[in-house]
Structures are given as structure tokens and as C-alpha cells.
PDB file of C-alpha atoms and ligand atoms in Angstrom:
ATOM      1  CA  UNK A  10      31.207   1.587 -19.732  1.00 46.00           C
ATOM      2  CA  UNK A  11      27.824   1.518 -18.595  1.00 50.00           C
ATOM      3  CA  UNK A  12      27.280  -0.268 -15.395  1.00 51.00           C
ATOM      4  CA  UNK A  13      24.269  -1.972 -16.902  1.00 49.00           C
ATOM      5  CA  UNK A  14      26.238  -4.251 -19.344  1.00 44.00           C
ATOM      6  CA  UNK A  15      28.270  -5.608 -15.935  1.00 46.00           C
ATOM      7  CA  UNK A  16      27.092  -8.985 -15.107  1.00 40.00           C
ATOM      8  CA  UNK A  17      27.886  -8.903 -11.476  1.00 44.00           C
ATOM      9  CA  UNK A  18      24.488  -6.644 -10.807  1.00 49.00           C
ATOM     10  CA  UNK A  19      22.292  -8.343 -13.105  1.00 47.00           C
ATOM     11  CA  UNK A  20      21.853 -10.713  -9.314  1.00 50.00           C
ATOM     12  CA  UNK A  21      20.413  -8.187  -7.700  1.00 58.00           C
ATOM     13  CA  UNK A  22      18.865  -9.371  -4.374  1.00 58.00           C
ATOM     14  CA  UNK A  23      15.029  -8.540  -3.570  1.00 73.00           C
ATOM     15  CA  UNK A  24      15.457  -6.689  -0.481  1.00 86.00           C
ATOM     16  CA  UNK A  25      17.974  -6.061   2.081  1.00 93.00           C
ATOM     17  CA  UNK A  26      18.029  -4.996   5.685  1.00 94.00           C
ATOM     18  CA  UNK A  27      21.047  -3.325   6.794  1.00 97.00           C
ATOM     19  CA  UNK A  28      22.407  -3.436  10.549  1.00 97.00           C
ATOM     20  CA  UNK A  29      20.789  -0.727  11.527  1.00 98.00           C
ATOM     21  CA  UNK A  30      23.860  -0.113  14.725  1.00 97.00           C
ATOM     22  CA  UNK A  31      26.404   0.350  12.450  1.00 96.00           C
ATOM     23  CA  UNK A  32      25.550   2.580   9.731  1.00 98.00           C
ATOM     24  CA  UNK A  33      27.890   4.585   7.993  1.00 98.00           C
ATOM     25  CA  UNK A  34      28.120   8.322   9.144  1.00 98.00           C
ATOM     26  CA  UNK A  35      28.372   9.988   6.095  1.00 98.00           C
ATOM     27  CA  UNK A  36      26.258   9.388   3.179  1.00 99.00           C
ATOM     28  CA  UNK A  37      26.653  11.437  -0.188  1.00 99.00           C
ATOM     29  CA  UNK A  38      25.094  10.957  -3.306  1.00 98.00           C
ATOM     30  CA  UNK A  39      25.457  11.930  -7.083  1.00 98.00           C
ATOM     31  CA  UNK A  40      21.762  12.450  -8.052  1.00 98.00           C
ATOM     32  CA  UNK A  41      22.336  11.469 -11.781  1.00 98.00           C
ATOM     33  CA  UNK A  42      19.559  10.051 -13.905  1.00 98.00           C
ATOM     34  CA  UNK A  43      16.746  12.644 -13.909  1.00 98.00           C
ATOM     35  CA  UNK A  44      16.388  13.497 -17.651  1.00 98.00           C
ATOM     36  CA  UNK A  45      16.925   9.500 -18.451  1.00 98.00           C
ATOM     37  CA  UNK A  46      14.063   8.771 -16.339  1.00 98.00           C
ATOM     38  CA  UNK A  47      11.813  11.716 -17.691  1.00 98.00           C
ATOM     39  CA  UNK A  48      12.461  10.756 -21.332  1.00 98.00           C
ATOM     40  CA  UNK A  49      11.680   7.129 -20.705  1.00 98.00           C
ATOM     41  CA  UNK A  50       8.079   8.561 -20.011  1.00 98.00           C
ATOM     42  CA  UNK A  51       8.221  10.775 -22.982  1.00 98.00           C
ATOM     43  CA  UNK A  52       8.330  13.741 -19.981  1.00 98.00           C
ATOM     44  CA  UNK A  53      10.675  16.726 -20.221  1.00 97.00           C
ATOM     45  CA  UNK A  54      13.772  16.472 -18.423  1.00 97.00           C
ATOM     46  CA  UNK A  55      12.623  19.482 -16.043  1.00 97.00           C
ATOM     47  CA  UNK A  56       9.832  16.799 -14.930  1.00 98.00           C
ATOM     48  CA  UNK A  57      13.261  14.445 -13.695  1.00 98.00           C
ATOM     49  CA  UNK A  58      14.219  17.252 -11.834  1.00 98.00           C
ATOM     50  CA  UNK A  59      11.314  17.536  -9.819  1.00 98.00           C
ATOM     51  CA  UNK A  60      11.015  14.189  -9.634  1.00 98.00           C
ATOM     52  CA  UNK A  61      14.720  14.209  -8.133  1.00 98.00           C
ATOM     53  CA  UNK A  62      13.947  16.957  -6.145  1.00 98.00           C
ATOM     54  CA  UNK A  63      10.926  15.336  -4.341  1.00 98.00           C
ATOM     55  CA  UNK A  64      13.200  11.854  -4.034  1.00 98.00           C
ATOM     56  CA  UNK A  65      15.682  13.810  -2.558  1.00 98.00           C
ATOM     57  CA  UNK A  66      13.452  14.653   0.172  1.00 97.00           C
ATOM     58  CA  UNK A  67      12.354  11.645   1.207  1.00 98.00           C
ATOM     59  CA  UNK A  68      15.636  10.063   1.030  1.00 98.00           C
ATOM     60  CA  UNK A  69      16.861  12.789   3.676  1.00 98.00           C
ATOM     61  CA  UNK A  70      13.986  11.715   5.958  1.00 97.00           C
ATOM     62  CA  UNK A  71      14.775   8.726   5.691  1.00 98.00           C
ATOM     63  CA  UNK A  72      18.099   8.928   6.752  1.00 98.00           C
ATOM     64  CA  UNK A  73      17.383  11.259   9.367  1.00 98.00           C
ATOM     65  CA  UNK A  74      14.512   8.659  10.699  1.00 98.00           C
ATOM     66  CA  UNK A  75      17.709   5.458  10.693  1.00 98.00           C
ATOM     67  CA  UNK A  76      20.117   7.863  12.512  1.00 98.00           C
ATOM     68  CA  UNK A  77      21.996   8.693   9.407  1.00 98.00           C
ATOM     69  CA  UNK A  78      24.105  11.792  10.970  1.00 98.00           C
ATOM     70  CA  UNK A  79      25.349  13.540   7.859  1.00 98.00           C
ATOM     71  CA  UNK A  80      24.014  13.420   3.997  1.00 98.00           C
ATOM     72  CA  UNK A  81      25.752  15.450   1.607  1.00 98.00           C
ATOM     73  CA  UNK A  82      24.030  15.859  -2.016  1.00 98.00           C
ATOM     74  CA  UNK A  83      25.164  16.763  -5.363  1.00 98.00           C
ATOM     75  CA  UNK A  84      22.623  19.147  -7.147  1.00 98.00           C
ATOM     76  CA  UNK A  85      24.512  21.266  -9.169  1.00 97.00           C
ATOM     77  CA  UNK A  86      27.970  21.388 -10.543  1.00 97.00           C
ATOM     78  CA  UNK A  87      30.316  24.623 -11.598  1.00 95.00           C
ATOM     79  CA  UNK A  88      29.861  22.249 -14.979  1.00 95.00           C
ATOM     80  CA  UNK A  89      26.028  22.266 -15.178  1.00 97.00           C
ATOM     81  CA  UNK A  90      25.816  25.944 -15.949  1.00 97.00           C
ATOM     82  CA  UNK A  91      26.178  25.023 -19.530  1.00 97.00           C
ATOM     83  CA  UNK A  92      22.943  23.132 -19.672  1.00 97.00           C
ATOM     84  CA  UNK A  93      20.595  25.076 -22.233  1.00 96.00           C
ATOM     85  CA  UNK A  94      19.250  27.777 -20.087  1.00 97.00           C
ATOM     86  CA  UNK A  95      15.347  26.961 -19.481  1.00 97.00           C
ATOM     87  CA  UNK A  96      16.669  23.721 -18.324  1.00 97.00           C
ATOM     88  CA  UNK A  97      19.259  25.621 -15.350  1.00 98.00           C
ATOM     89  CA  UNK A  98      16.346  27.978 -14.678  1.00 97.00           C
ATOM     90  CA  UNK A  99      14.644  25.086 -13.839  1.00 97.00           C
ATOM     91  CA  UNK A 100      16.833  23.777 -11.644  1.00 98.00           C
ATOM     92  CA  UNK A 101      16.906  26.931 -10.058  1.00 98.00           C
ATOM     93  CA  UNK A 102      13.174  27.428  -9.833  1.00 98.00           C
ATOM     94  CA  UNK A 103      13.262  24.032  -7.408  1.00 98.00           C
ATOM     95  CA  UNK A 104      16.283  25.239  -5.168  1.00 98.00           C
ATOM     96  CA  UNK A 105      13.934  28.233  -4.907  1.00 97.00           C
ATOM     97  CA  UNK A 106      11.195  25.677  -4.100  1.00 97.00           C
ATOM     98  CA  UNK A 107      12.360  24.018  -1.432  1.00 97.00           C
ATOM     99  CA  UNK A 108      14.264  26.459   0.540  1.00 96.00           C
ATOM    100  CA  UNK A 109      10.559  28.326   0.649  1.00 95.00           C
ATOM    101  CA  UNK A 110       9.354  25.117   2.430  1.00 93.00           C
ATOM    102  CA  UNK A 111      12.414  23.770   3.845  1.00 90.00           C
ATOM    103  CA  UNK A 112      12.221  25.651   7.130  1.00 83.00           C
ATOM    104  CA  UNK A 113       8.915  24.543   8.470  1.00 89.00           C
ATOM    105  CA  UNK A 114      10.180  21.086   7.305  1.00 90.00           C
ATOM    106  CA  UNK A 115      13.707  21.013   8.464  1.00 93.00           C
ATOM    107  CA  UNK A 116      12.262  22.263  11.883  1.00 92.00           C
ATOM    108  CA  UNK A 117       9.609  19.511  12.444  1.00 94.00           C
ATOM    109  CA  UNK A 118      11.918  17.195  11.453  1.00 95.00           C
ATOM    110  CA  UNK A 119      15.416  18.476  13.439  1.00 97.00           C
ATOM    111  CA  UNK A 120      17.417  18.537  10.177  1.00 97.00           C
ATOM    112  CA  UNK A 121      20.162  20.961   9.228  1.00 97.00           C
ATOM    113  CA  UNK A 122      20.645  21.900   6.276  1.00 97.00           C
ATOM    114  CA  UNK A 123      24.001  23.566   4.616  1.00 97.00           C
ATOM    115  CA  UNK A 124      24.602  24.434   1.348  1.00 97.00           C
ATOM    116  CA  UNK A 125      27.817  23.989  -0.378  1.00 98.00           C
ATOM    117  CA  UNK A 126      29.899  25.619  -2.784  1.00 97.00           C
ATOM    118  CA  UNK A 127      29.797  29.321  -4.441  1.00 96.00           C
ATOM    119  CA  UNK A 128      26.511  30.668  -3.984  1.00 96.00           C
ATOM    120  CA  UNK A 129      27.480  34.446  -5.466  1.00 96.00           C
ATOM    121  CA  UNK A 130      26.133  33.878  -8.962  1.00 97.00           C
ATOM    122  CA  UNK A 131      22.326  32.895  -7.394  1.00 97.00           C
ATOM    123  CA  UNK A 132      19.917  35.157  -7.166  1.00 97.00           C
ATOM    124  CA  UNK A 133      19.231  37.556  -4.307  1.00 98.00           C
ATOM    125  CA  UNK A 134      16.452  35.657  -3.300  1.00 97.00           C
ATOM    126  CA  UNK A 135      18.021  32.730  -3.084  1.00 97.00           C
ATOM    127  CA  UNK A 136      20.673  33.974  -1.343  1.00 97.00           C
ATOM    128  CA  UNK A 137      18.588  35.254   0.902  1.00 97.00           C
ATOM    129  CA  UNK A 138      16.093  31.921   1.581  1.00 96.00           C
ATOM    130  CA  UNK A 139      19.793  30.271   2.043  1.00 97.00           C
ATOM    131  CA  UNK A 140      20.763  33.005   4.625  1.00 96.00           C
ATOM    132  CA  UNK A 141      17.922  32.620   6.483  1.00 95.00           C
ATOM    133  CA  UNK A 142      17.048  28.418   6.086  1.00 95.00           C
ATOM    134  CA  UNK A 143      20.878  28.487   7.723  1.00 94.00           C
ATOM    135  CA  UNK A 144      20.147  30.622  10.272  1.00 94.00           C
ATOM    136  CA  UNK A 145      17.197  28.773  11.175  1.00 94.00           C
ATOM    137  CA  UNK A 146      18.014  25.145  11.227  1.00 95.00           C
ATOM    138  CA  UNK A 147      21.789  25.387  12.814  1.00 93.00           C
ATOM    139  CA  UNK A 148      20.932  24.443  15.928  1.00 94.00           C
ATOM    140  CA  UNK A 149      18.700  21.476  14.586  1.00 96.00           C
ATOM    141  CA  UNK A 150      20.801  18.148  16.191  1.00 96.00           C
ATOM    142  CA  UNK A 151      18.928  15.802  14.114  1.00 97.00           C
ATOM    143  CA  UNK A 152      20.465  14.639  10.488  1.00 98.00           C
ATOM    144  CA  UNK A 153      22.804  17.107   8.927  1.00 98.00           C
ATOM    145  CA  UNK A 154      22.290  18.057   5.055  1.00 98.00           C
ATOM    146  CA  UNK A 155      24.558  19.387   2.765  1.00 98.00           C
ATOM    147  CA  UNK A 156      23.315  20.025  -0.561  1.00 98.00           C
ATOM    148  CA  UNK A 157      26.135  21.133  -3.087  1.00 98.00           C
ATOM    149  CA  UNK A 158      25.421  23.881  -5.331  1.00 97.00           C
ATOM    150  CA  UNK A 159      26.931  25.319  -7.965  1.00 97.00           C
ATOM    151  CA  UNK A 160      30.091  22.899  -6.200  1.00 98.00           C
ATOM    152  CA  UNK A 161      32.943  21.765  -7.799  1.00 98.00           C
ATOM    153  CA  UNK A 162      35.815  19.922  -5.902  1.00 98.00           C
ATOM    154  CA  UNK A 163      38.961  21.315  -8.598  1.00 97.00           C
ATOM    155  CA  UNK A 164      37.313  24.482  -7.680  1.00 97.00           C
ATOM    156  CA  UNK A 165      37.174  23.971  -3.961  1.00 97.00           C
ATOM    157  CA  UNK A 166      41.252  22.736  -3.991  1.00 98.00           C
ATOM    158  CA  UNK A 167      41.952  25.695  -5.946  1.00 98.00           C
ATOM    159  CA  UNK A 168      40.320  28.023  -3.593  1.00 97.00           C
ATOM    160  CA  UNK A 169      41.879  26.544  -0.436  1.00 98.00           C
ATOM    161  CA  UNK A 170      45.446  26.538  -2.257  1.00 98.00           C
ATOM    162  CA  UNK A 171      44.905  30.592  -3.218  1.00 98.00           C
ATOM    163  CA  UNK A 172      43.636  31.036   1.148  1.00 98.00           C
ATOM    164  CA  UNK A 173      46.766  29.129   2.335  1.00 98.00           C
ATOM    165  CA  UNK A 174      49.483  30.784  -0.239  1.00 98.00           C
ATOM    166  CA  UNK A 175      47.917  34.310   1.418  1.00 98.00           C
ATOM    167  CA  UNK A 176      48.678  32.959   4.714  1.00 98.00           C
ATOM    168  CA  UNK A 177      51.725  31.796   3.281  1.00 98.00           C
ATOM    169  CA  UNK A 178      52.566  35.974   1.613  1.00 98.00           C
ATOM    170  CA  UNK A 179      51.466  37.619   4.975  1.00 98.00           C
ATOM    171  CA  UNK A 180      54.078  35.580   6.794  1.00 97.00           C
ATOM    172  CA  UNK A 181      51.192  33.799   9.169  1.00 97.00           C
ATOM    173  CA  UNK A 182      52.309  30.405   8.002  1.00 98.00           C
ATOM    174  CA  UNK A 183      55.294  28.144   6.872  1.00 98.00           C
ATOM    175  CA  UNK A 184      55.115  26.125   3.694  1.00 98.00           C
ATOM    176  CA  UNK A 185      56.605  23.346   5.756  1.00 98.00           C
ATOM    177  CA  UNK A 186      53.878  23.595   7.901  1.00 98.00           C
ATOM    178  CA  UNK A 187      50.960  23.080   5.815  1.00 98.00           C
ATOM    179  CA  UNK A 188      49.091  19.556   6.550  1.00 98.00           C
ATOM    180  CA  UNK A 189      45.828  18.007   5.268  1.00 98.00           C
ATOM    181  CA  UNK A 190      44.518  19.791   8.006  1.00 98.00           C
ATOM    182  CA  UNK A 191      44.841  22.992   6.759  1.00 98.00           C
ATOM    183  CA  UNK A 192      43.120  22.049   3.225  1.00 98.00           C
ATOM    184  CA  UNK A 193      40.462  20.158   5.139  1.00 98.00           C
ATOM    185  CA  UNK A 194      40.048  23.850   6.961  1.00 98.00           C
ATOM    186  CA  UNK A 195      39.523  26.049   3.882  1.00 98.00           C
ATOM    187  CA  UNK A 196      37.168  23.476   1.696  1.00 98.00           C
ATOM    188  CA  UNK A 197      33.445  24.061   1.382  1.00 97.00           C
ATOM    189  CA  UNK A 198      32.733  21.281   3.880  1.00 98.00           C
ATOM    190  CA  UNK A 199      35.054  22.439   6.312  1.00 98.00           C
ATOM    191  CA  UNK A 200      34.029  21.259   9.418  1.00 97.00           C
ATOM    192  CA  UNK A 201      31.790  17.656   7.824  1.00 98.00           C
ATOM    193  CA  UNK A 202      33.434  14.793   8.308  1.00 98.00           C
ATOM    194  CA  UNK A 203      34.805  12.876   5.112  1.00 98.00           C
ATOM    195  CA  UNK A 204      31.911  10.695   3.489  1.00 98.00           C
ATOM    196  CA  UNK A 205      31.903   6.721   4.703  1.00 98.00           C
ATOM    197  CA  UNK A 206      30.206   5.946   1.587  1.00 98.00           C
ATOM    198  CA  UNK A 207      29.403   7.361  -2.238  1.00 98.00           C
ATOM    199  CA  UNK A 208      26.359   6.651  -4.069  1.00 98.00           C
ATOM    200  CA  UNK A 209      25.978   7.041  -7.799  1.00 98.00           C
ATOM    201  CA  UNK A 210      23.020   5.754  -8.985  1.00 98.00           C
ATOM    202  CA  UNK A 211      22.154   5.830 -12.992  1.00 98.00           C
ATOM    203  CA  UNK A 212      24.821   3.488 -14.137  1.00 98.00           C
ATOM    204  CA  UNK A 213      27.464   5.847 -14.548  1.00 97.00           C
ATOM    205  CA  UNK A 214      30.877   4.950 -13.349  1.00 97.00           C
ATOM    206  CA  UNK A 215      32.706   8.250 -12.045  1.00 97.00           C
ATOM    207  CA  UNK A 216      32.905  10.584  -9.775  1.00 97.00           C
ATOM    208  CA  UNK A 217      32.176  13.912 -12.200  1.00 97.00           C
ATOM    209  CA  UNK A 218      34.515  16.271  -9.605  1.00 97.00           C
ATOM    210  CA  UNK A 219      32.706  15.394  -6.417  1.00 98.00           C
ATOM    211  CA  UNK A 220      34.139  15.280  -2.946  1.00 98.00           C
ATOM    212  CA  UNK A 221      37.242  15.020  -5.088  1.00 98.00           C
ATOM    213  CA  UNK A 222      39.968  15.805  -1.434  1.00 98.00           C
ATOM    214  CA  UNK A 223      37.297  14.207   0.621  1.00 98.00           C
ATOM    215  CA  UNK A 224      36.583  10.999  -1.061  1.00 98.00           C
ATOM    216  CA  UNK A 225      40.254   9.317  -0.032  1.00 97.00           C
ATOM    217  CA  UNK A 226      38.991   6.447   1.461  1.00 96.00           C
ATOM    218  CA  UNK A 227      35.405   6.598   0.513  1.00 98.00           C
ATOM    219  CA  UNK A 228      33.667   3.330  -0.322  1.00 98.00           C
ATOM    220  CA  UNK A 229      31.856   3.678  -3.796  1.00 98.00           C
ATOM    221  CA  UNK A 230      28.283   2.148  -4.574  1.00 98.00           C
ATOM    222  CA  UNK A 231      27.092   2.588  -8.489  1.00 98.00           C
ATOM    223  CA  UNK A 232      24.009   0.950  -9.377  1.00 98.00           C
ATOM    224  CA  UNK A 233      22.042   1.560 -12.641  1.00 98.00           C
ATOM    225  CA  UNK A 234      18.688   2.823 -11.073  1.00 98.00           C
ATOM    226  CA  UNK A 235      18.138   6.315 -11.917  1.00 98.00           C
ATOM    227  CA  UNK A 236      18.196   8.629  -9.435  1.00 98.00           C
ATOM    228  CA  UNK A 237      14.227   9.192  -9.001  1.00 98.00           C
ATOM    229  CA  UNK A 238      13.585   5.585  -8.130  1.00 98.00           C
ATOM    230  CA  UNK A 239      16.454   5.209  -5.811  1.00 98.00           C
ATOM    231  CA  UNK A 240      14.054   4.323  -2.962  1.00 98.00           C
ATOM    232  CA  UNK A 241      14.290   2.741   0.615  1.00 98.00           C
ATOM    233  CA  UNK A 242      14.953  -0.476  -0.579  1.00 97.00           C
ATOM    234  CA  UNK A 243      17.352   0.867  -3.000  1.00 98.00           C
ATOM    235  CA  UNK A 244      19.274   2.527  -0.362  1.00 98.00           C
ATOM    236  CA  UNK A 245      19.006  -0.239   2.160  1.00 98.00           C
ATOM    237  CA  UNK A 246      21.229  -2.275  -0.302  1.00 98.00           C
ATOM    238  CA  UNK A 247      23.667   0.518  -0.561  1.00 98.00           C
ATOM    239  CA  UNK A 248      24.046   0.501   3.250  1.00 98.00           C
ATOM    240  CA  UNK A 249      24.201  -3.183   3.674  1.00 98.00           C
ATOM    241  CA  UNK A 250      26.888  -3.348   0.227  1.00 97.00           C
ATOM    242  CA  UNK A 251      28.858  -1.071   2.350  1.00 98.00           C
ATOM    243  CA  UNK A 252      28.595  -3.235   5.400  1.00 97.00           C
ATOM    244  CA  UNK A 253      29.978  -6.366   3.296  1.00 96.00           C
ATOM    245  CA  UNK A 254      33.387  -3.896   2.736  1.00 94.00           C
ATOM    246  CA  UNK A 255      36.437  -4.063   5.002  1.00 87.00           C
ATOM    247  CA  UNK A 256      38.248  -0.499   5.309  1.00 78.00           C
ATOM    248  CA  UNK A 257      41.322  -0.593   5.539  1.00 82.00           C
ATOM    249  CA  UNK A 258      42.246   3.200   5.151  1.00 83.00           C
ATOM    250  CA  UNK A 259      45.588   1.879   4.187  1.00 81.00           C
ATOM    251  CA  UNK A 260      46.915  -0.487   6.801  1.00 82.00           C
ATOM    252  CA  UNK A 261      45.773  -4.190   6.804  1.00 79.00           C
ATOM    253  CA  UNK A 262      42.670  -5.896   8.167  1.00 75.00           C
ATOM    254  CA  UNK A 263      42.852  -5.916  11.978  1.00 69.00           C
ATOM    255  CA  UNK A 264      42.406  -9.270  13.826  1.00 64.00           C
ATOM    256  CA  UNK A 265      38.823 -10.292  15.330  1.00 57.00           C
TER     257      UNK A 265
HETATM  258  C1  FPP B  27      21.680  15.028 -12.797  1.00 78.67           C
HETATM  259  O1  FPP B  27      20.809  14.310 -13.639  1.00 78.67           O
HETATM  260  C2  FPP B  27      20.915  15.992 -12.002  1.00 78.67           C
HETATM  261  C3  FPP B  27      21.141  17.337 -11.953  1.00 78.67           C
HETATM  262  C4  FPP B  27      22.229  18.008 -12.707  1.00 78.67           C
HETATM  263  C5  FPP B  27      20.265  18.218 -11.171  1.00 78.67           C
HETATM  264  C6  FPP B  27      19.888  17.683  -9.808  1.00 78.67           C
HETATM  265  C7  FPP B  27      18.786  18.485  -9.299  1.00 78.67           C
HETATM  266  C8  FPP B  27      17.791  18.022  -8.531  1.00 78.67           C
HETATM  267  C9  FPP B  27      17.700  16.623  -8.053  1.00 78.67           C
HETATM  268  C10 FPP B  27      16.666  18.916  -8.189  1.00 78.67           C
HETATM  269  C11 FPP B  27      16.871  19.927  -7.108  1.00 78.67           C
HETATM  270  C12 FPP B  27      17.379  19.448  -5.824  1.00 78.67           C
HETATM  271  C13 FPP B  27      17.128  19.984  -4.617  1.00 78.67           C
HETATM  272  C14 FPP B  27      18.121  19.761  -3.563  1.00 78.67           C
HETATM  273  C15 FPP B  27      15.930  20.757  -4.281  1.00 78.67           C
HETATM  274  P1  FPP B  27      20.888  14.539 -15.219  1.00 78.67           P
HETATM  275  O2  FPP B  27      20.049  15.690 -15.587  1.00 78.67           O
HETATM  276  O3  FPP B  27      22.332  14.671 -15.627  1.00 78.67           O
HETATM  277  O4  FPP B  27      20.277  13.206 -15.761  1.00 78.67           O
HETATM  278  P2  FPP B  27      20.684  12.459 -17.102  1.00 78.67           P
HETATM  279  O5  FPP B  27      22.123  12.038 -16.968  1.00 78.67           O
HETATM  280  O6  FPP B  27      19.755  11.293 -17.135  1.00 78.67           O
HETATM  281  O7  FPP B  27      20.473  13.407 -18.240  1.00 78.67           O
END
């Protein structure tokens, strides 16, 4: 169903100012909606990209200005290889991009960024602009970035099962004594805390094998704006939807 034809966000308020003390730690977003918005302006979809690309930017200054301390990005799946070609060279041709630039840029502005997933079937070079943006922005203490590429969370499971039943073969650890702990340990985020709260802007409602282990008690936020004009304002109601929800993480709301 598409989230348009809902009802409930037709009453969309104009604008929305979050508490600004209690945002959530961890934002992630599914950056769907580029080749919607390009072909709505008779653009091709590589034009979404970029447009993507550049609102990706300023949405990670942004958070990094509000004291956001972690935002994790989805910019290309173990699915999206099977995109017609120009389209994923594309794509690649704005990783390549921004990791050229992202240094100076991370560095003035005190972010860190990560990448996540299996980088081996990028080129050298951008293996080698990840190597070295990594290298260079570790010890930045400002916003941290994750941007997911070439990421899949079945993938990510499966690779943390096949590290823990080695463990389990060389005799370095019981079956009995596996806990979430030690899947947490071998994912590509290992070490990130879980997200607080999803985004998925462009009106589609699901979570395409994101953050699949790490989304347990996520709070979800779909809206139907497309990914290039999720601005401030768009993400200010995001953070102040999230602020309406009571977590429970299981148990039962706690008395005031
Ligand atoms: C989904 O929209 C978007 C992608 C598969 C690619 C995302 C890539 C970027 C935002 C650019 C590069 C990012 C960085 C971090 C430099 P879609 O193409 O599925 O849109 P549609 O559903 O409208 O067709």
C-alpha cells in the first residue's frame, strides 16, 4: 500500500520544533525516492541520485549541528546491483564523489564517517578513498556517519552465524554460550549502537533488509516525501513524531 492513500498523513502539520534535549541517538534512514523525484521533472534517475547525494549531506550537517550522535544511511543494497548498469555506475561515480571531498569536509566539520557492509567488489580506488577517509576522520568526536554500501542485513546475519560456528569448530566457544552479544559483535555495525529511530521517506512501507538484527525496538517514521526533499523541516517532524512515542522495549510504561 502506498503510504500516500493513508488518511492519517494527509494532516500534516506546517512545521515542528522538536525538544532539542532529548533527541534520539541514533538516526538511520532509507534514502528511497530519487528516480520518482527525477522523473517527475522529466530528469534521469542518475539526476535523483545526485540530488540524494547532495541531500544527504546536508541532512548529516544538520544532525551533526543538533547533537545528533550517530546517523546511519542506506545507499546501496547487495539487491541494487541489478539496477541496469549505467545507472549502478552512477551510483558509484557519486560514492567516488564524495569520499574525494569528504575529508576536508568531515574534518571542518568533526564528523566520522564509516562505511558499512562488503566493500570487496568496489573498485580499488574506492577502496582506497574509504581506507584513507577512515583513517582520517576516526578520531573526529563530532556526529558519527555510517553510510551502508553494498549492505544487506540477511547477509550481515549470515556472515556473523558462519564467524561464530568457526568459533564454535575450533572449540573457542560453546553453543550454549552464544548471546545477542556475540551477533551484535560480528555485524557490520559492530560497535554502533542500535538505531532509536527509522526513517523511510517516499511512501514506501518496509524495511527492504535494513538494520534487519538491529531494528528490534526501533521506532519507524514513513512519510511520502521523496527522499531529495526530505529537508529540515521534514526531519524536525520525524524527531518530534518520535518524541510523541512511548518505548517500551517490552515491559510496560513506567510511572511519572
Ligand atoms: C533509492 O532510490 C536510492 C538508491 C538505491 C541510491 C541512493 C544513493 C544516493 C542517495 C547517492 C549516493 C550517496 C552518498 C552517500 C554519496 P530509488 O532509486 O530506488 O528511487 P525510486 O524508488 O524512486 O526509483
Amino acid at each position: 500500500m502506498k503510504l500516500k492513500n493513508l488518511r492519517f498523513f494527509g494532516r500534516r502539520e506546517k512545521s515542528v520544533t522538536p525538544d532539542f534535549s532529548r533527541l534520539p541517538q541514533h538516526i538511520a534512514i532509507i534514502m528511497d525516492g530519487n528516480g520518482r523525484w527525477a522523473t517527475s521533472r522529466a530528469l534521469p534517475r542518475t539526476a535523483g541520485h545526485r540530488a540524494g547525494s547532495e541531500n544527504f549531506r546536508r541532512i548529516a550537517t544538520l544532525c551533526n549541528d543538533i547533537g545528533v550522535r550517530y546517523l546511519t544511511v542506506y545507499a546501496f543494497s547487495t539487491e541494487n546491483w541489478s539496477r541496469p548498469r549505467a545507472e549502478v555506475e552512477a551510483i558509484m561515480g557519486l560514492f567516488r564523489e564524495y569520499l574525494l571531498e569528504a575529508c576536508e569536509e568531515l574534518t571542518k566539520k568533526n564528523i566520522s564517517l564509516r562505511i558499512v557492509g562488503d566493500t570487496s567488489p568496489l573498485s580499488d580506488e574506492i577502496k582506497s578513498l574509504i581506507r584513507e577517509t577512515d583513517r582520517l576522520s576516526q578520531g573526529n568526536t563530532g556526529l558519527h556517519v555510517n553510510v551502508c554500501l553494498n549492505y544487506g542485513g540477511r547477509a550481515e546475519i549470515v556472515h556473523a552465524a558462519q564467524a561464530l560456528s568457526r568459533e564454535v569448530q575450533e572449540g573457542r566457544l560453546r553453543p550454549e554460550d552464544i548471546t545477542a552479544a556475540h551477533i551484535d559483535a560480528h555485524l557490520d555495525t559492530a560497535g554502533v549502537p542500535d538505531p532509536d529511530l527509522i526513517i523511510r521517506p517516499s511512501g514506501e512501507l518496509r524495511t527492504s533488509n535494513f538494520l534487519l538484527w538491529q531494528s528490534a525496538y526501533a521506532e519507524y517514521y514513513f512519510t511520502p516525501v521523496l527522499w531529495p526533499d526530505f529537508d529540515e523541516t521534514e526531519l524536525y517532524r520525524a524527531i518530534a513524531d518520535f518524541q510523541g512515542r512511548s518505548r517500551r522495549f517490552g515491559g510496560i510504561e513506567k510511572k511519572k
